[in-house]
JSON list of C-alpha atoms in Angstrom, two decimals:
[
{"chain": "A", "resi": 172, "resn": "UNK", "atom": "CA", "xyz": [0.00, 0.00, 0.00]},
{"chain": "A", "resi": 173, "resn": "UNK", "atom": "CA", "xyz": [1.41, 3.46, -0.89]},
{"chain": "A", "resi": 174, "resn": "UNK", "atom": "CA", "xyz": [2.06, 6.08, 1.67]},
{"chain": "A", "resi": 175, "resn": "UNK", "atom": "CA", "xyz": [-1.00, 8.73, 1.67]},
{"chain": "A", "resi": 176, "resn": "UNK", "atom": "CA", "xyz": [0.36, 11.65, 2.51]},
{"chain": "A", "resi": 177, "resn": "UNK", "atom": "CA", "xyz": [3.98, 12.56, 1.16]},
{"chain": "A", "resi": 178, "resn": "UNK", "atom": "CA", "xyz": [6.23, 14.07, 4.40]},
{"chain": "A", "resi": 179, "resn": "UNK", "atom": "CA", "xyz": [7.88, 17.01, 3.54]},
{"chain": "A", "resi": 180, "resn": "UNK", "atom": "CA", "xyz": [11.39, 16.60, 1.93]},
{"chain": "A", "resi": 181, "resn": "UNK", "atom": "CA", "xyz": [14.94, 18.63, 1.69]},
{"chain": "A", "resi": 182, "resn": "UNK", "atom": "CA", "xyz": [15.78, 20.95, 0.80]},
{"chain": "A", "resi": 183, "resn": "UNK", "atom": "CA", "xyz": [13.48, 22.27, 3.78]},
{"chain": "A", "resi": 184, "resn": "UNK", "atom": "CA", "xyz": [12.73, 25.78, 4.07]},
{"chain": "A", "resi": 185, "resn": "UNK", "atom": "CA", "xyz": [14.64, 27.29, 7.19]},
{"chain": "A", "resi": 186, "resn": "UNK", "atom": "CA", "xyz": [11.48, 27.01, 9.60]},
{"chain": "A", "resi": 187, "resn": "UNK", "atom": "CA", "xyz": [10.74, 23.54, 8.64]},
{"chain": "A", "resi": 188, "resn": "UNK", "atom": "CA", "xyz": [14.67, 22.56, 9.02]},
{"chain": "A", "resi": 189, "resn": "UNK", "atom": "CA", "xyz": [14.12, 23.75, 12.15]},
{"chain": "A", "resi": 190, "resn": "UNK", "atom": "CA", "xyz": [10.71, 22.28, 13.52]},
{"chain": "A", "resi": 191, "resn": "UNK", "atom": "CA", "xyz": [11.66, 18.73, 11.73]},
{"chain": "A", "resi": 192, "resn": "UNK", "atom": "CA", "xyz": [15.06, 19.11, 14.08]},
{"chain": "A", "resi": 193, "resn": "UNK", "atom": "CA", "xyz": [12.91, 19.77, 17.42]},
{"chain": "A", "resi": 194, "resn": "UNK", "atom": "CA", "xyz": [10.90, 16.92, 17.16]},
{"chain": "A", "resi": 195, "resn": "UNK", "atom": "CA", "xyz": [14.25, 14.46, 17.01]},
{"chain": "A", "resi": 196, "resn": "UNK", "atom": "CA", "xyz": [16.18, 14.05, 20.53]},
{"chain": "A", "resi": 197, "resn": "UNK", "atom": "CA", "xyz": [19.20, 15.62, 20.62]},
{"chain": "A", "resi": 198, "resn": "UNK", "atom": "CA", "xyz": [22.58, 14.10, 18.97]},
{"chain": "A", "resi": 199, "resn": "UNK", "atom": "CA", "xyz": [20.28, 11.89, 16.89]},
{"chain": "A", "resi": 200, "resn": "UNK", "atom": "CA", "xyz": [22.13, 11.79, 13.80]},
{"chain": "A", "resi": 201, "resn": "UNK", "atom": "CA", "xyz": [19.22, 10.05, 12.09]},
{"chain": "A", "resi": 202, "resn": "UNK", "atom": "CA", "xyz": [17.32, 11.82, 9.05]},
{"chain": "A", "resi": 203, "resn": "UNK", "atom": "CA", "xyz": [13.97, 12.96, 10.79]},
{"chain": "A", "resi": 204, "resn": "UNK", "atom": "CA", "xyz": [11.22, 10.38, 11.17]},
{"chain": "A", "resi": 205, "resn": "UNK", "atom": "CA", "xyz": [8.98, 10.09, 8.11]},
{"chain": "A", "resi": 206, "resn": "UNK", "atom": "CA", "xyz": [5.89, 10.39, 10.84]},
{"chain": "A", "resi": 207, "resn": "UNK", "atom": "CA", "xyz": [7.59, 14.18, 11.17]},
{"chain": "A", "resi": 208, "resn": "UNK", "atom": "CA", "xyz": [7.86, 14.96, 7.99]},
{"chain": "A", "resi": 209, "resn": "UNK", "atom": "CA", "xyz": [4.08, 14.09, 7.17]},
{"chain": "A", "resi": 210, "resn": "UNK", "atom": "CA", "xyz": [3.15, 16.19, 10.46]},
{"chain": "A", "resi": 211, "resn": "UNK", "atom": "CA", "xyz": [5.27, 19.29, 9.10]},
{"chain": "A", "resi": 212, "resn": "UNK", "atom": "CA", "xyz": [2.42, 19.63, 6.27]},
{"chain": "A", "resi": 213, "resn": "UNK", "atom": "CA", "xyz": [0.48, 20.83, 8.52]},
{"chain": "A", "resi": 214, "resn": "UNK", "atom": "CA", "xyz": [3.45, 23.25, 10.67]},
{"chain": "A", "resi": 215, "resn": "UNK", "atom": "CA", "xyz": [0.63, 24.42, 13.04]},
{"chain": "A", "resi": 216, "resn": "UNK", "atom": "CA", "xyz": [-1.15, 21.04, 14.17]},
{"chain": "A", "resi": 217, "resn": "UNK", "atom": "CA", "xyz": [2.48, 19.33, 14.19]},
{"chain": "A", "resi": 218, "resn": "UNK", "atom": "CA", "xyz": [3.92, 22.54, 16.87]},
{"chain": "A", "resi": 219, "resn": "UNK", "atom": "CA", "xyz": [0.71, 21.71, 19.39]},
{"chain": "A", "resi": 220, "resn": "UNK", "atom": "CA", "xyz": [1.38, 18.03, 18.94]},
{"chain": "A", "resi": 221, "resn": "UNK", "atom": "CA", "xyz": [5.41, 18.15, 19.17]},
{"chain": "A", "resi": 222, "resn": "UNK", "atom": "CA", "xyz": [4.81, 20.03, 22.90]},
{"chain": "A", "resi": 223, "resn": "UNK", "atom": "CA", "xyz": [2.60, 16.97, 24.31]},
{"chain": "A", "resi": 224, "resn": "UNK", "atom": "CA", "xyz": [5.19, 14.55, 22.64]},
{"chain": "A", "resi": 225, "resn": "UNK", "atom": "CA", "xyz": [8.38, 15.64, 23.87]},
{"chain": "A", "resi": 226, "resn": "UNK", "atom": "CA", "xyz": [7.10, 16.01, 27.55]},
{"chain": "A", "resi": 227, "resn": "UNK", "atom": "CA", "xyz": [5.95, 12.43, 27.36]},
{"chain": "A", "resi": 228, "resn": "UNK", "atom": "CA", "xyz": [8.90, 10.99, 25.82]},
{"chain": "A", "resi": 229, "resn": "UNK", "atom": "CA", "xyz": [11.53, 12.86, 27.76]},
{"chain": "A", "resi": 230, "resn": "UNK", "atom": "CA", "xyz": [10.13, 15.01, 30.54]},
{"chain": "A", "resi": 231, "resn": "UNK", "atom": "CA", "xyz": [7.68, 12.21, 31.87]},
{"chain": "A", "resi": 232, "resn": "UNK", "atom": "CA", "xyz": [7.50, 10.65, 35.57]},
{"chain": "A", "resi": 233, "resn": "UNK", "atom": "CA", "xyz": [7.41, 7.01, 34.05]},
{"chain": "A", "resi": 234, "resn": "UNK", "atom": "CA", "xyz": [10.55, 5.31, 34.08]},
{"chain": "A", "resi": 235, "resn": "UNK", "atom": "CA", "xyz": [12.00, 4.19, 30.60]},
{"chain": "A", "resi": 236, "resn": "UNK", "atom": "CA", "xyz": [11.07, 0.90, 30.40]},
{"chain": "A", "resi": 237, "resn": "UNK", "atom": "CA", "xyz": [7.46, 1.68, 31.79]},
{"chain": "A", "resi": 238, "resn": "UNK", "atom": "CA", "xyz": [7.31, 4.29, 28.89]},
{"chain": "A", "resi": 239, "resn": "UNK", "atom": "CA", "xyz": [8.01, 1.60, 26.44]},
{"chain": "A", "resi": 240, "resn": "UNK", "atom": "CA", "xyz": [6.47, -1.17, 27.91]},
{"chain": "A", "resi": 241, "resn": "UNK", "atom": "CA", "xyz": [3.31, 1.01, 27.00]},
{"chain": "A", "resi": 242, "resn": "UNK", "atom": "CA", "xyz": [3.83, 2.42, 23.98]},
{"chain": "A", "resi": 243, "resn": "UNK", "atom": "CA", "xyz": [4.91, -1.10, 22.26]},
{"chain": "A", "resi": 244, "resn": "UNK", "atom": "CA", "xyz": [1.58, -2.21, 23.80]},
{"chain": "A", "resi": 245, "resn": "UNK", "atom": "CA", "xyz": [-0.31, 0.92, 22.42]},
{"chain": "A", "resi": 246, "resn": "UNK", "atom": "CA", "xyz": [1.06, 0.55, 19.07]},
{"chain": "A", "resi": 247, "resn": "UNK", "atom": "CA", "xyz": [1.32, -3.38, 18.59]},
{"chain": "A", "resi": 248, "resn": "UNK", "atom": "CA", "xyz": [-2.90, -3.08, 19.43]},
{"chain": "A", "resi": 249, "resn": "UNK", "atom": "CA", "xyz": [-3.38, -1.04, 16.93]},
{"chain": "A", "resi": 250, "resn": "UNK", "atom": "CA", "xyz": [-1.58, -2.55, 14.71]},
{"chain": "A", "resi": 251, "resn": "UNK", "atom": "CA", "xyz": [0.62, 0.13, 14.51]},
{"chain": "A", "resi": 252, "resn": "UNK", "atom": "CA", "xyz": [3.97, -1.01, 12.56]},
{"chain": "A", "resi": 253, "resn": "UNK", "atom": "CA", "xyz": [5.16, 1.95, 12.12]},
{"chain": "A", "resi": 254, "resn": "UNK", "atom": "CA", "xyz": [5.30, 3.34, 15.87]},
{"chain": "A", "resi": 255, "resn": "UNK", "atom": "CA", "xyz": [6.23, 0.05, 17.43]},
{"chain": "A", "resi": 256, "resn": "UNK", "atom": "CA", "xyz": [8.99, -0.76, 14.57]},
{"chain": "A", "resi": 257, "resn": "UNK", "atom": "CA", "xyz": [10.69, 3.11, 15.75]},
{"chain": "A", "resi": 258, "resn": "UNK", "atom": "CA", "xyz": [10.14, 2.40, 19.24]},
{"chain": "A", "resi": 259, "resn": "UNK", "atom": "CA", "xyz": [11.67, -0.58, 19.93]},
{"chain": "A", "resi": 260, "resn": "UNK", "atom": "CA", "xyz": [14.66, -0.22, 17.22]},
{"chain": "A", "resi": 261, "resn": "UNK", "atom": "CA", "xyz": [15.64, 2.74, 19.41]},
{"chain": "A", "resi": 262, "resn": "UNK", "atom": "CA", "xyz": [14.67, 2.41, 22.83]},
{"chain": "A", "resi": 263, "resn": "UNK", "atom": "CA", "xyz": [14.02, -1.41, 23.83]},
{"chain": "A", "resi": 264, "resn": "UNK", "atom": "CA", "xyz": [17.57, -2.04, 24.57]},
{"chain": "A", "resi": 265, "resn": "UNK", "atom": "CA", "xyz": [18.06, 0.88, 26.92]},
{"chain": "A", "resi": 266, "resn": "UNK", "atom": "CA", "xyz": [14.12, 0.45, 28.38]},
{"chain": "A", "resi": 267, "resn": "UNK", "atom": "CA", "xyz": [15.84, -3.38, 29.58]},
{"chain": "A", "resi": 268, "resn": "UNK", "atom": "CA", "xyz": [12.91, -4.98, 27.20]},
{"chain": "A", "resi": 269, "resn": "UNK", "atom": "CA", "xyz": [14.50, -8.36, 25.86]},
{"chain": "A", "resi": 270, "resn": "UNK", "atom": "CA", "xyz": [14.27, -9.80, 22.43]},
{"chain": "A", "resi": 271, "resn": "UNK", "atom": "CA", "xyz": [11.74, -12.19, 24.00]},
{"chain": "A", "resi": 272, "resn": "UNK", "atom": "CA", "xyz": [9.82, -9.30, 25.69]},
{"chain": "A", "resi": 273, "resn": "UNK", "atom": "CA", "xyz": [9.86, -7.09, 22.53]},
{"chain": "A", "resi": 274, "resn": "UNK", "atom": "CA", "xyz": [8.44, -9.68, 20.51]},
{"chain": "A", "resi": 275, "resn": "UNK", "atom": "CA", "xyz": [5.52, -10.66, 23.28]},
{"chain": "A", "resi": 276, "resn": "UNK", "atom": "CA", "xyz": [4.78, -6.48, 23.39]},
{"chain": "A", "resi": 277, "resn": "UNK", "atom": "CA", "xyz": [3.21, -8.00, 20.22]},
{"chain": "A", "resi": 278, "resn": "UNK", "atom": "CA", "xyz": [1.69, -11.55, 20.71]},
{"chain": "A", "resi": 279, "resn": "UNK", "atom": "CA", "xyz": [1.65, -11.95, 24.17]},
{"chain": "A", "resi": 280, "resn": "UNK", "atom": "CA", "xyz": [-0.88, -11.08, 26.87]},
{"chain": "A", "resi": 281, "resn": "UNK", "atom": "CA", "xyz": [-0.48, -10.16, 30.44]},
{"chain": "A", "resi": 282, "resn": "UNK", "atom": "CA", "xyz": [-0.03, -13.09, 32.37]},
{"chain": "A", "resi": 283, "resn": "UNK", "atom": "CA", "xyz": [2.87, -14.52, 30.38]},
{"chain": "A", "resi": 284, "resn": "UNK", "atom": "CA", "xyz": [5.75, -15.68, 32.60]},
{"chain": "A", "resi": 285, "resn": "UNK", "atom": "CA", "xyz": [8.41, -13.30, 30.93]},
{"chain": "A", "resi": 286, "resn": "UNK", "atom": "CA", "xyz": [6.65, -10.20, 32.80]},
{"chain": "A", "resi": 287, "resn": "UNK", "atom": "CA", "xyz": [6.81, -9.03, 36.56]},
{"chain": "A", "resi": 288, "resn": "UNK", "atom": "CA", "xyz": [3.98, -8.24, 38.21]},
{"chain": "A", "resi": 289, "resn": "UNK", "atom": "CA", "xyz": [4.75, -4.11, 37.34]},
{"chain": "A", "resi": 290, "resn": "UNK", "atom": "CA", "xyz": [4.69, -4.81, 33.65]},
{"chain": "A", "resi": 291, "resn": "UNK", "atom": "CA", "xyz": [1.84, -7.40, 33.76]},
{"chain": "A", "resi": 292, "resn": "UNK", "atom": "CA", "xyz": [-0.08, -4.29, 35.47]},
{"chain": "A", "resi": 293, "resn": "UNK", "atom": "CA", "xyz": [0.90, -2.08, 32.82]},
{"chain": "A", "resi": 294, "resn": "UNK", "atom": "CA", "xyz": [-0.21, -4.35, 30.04]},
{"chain": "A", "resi": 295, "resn": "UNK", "atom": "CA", "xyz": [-3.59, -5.07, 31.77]},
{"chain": "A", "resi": 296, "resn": "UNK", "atom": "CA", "xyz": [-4.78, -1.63, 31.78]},
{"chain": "A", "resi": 297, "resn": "UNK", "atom": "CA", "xyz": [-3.40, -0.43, 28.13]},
{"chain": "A", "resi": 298, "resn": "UNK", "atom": "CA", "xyz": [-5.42, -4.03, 27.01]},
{"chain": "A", "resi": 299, "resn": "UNK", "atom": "CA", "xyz": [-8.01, -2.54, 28.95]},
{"chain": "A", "resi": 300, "resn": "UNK", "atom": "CA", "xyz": [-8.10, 0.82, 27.54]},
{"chain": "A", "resi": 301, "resn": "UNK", "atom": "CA", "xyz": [-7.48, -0.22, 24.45]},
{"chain": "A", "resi": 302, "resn": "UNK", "atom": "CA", "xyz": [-10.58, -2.31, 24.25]},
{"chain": "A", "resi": 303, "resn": "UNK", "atom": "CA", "xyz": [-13.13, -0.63, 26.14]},
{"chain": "A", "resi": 304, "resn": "UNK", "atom": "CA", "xyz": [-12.00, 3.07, 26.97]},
{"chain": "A", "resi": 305, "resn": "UNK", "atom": "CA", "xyz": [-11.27, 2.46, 30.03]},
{"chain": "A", "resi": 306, "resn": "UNK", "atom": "CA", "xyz": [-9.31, 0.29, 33.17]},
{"chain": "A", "resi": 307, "resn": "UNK", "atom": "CA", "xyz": [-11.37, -2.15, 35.36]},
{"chain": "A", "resi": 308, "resn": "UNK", "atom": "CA", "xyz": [-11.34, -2.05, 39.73]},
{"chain": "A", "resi": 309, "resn": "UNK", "atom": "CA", "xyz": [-8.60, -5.09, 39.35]},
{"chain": "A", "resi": 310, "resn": "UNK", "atom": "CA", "xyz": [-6.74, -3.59, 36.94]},
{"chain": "A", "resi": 311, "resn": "UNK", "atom": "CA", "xyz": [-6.99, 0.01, 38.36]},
{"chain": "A", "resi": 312, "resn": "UNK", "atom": "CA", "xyz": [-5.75, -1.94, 41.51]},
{"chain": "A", "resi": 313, "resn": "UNK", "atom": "CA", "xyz": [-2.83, -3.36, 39.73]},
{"chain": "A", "resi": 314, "resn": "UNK", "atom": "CA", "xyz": [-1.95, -0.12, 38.18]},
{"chain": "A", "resi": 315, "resn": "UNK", "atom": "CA", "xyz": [-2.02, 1.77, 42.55]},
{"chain": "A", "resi": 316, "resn": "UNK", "atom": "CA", "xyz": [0.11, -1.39, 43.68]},
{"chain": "A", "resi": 317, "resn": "UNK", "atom": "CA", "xyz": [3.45, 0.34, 41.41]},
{"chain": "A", "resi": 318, "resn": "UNK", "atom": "CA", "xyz": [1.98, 3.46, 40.26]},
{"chain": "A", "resi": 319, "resn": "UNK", "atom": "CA", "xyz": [1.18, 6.82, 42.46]},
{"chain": "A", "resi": 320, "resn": "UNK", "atom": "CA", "xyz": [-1.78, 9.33, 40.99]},
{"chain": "A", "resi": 321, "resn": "UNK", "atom": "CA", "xyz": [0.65, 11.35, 39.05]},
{"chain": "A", "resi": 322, "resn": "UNK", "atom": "CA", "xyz": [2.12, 8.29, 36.99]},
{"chain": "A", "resi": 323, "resn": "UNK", "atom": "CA", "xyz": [-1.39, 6.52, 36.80]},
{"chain": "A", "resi": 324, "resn": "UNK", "atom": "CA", "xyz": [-2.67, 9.89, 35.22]},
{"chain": "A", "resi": 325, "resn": "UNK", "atom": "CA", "xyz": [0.53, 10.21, 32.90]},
{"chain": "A", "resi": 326, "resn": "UNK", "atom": "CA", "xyz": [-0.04, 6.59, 31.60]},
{"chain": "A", "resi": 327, "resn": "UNK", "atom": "CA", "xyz": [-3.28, 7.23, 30.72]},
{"chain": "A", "resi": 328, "resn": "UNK", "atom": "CA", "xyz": [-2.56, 9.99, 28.90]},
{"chain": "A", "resi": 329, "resn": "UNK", "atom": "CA", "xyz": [0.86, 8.16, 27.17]},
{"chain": "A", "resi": 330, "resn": "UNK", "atom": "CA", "xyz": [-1.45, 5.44, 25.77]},
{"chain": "A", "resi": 331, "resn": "UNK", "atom": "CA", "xyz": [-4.18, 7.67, 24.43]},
{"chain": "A", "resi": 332, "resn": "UNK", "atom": "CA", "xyz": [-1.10, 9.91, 23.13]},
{"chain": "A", "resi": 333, "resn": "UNK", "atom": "CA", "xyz": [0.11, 6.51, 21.09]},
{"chain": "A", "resi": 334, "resn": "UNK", "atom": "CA", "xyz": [-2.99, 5.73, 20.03]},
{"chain": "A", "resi": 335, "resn": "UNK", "atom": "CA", "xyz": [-3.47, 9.13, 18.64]},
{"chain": "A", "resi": 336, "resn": "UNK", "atom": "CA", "xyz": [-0.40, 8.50, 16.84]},
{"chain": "A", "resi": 337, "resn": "UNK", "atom": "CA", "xyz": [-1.07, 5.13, 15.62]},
{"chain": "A", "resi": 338, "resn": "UNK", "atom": "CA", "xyz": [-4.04, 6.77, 13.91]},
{"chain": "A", "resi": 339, "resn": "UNK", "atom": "CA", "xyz": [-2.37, 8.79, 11.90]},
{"chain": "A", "resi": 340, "resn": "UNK", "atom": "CA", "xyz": [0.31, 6.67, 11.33]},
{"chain": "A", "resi": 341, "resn": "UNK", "atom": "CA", "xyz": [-1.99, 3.94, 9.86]},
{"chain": "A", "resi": 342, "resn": "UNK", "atom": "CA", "xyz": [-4.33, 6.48, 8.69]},
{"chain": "A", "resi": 343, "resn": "UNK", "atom": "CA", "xyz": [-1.69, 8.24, 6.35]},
{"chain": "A", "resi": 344, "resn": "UNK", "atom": "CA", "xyz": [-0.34, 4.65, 6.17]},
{"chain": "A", "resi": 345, "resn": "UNK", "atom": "CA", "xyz": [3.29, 5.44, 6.60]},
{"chain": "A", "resi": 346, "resn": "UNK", "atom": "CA", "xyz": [5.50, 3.62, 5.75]},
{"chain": "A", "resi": 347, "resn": "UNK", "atom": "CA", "xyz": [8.32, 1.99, 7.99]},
{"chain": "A", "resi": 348, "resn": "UNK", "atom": "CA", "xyz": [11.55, 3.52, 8.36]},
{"chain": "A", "resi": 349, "resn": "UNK", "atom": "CA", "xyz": [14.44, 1.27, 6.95]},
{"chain": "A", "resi": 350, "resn": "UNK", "atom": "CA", "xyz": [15.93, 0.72, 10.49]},
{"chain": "A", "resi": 351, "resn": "UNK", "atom": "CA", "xyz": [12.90, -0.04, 12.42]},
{"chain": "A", "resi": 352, "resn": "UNK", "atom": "CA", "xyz": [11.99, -3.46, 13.74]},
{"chain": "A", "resi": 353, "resn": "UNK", "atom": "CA", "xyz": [9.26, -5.55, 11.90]},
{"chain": "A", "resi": 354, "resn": "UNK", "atom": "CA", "xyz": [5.92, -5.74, 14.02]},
{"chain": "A", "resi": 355, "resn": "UNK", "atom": "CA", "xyz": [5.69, -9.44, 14.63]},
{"chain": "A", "resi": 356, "resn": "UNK", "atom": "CA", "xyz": [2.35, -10.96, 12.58]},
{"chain": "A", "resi": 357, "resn": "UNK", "atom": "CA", "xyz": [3.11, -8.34, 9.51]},
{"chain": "A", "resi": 358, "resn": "UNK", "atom": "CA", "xyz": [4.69, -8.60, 6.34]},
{"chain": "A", "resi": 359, "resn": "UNK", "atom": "CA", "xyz": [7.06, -6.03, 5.43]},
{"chain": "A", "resi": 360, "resn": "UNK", "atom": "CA", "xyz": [8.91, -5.83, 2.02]},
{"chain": "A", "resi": 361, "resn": "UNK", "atom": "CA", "xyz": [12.67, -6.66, 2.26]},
{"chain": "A", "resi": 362, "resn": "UNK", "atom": "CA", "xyz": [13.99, -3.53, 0.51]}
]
């Protein structure tokens, strides 16, 4: 399937060099993310999002790996290839996911052995969320036993965030960047 919506390309005009380079972390020597250059048609609606994003991704409460855990969830339920393929090329490794726990972000539920108790809580309430719009007594429970208010909030937010961006990824249908990781269950052209 072709990608719906071309992303902006070089050479950028000054205030797009610019906004494309905000929305990457700094030092990343990486071209900027397709999923930016789409945004950047629209400069306005990509500044409000960028603010949101950034705060999530690097001024957040939640550690690292609870961060990921979640948005590997968010994306691999929505079938989100493109989102889960970035995340997890880039930040499994330093979130302390394993190979084995990348690939059950995917095709694994909850109560699979490779999870502690914390992640197992995580995953219940983004399964939760993502099928019914909202998280269950037990799983709200599970959620209080590692979470306070202010991270419970934030990961609420985080996954609706991620599913917000799924949308648009799959929406637009972007296509994977070269480096990401393959969402288990899809079929991605070896090019």
């Amino acid at each position: 399937m072709k990608q719906r919506i071309d992303g902006v390309t070089p050479p950028y005009e000054p205030e797009t060099d610019r906004a494309l380079h905000r929305w990457m972390p700094p030092g990343v020597a990486r071209e900027p993310l397709m999923l930016f250059k789409v945004l950047e048609r629209h400069p306005e609606l990509a500044s409000r999002m960028r603010a949101l994003g950034a705060g999530l991704l690097v001024h957040g409460r939640l550690s690292d790996a609870d961060r990921e855990l979640v948005i590997a969830r968010v994306a691999a339920r929505c079938g989100c290839a493109y989102e889960w393929g970035v995340h997890m090329a880039t930040y499994a490794e330093t979130a302390g996911l394993t190979p084995r726990q990348v690939m059950l972000t995917a095709t694994g539920g909850p109560g699979h052995p490779a999870w502690s108790g914390r992640q197992a809580a995580l995953l219940r309430a983004v399964d939760e969320l993502h099928d019914t719009a909202r998280v269950g007594d037990v799983a709200w429970s599970g959620l209080r036993e590692y979470l306070d208010e202010p991270e419970v909030l934030e990961l609420l937010v985080l996954a609706g965030w991620y599913r917000t961006i799924a949308y648009v990824a799959n929406g637009a249908r972007i296509e994977p960047e070269p480096w990401a990781l393959a969402l288990p269950g899809t079929d991605r052209p070896d090019d």
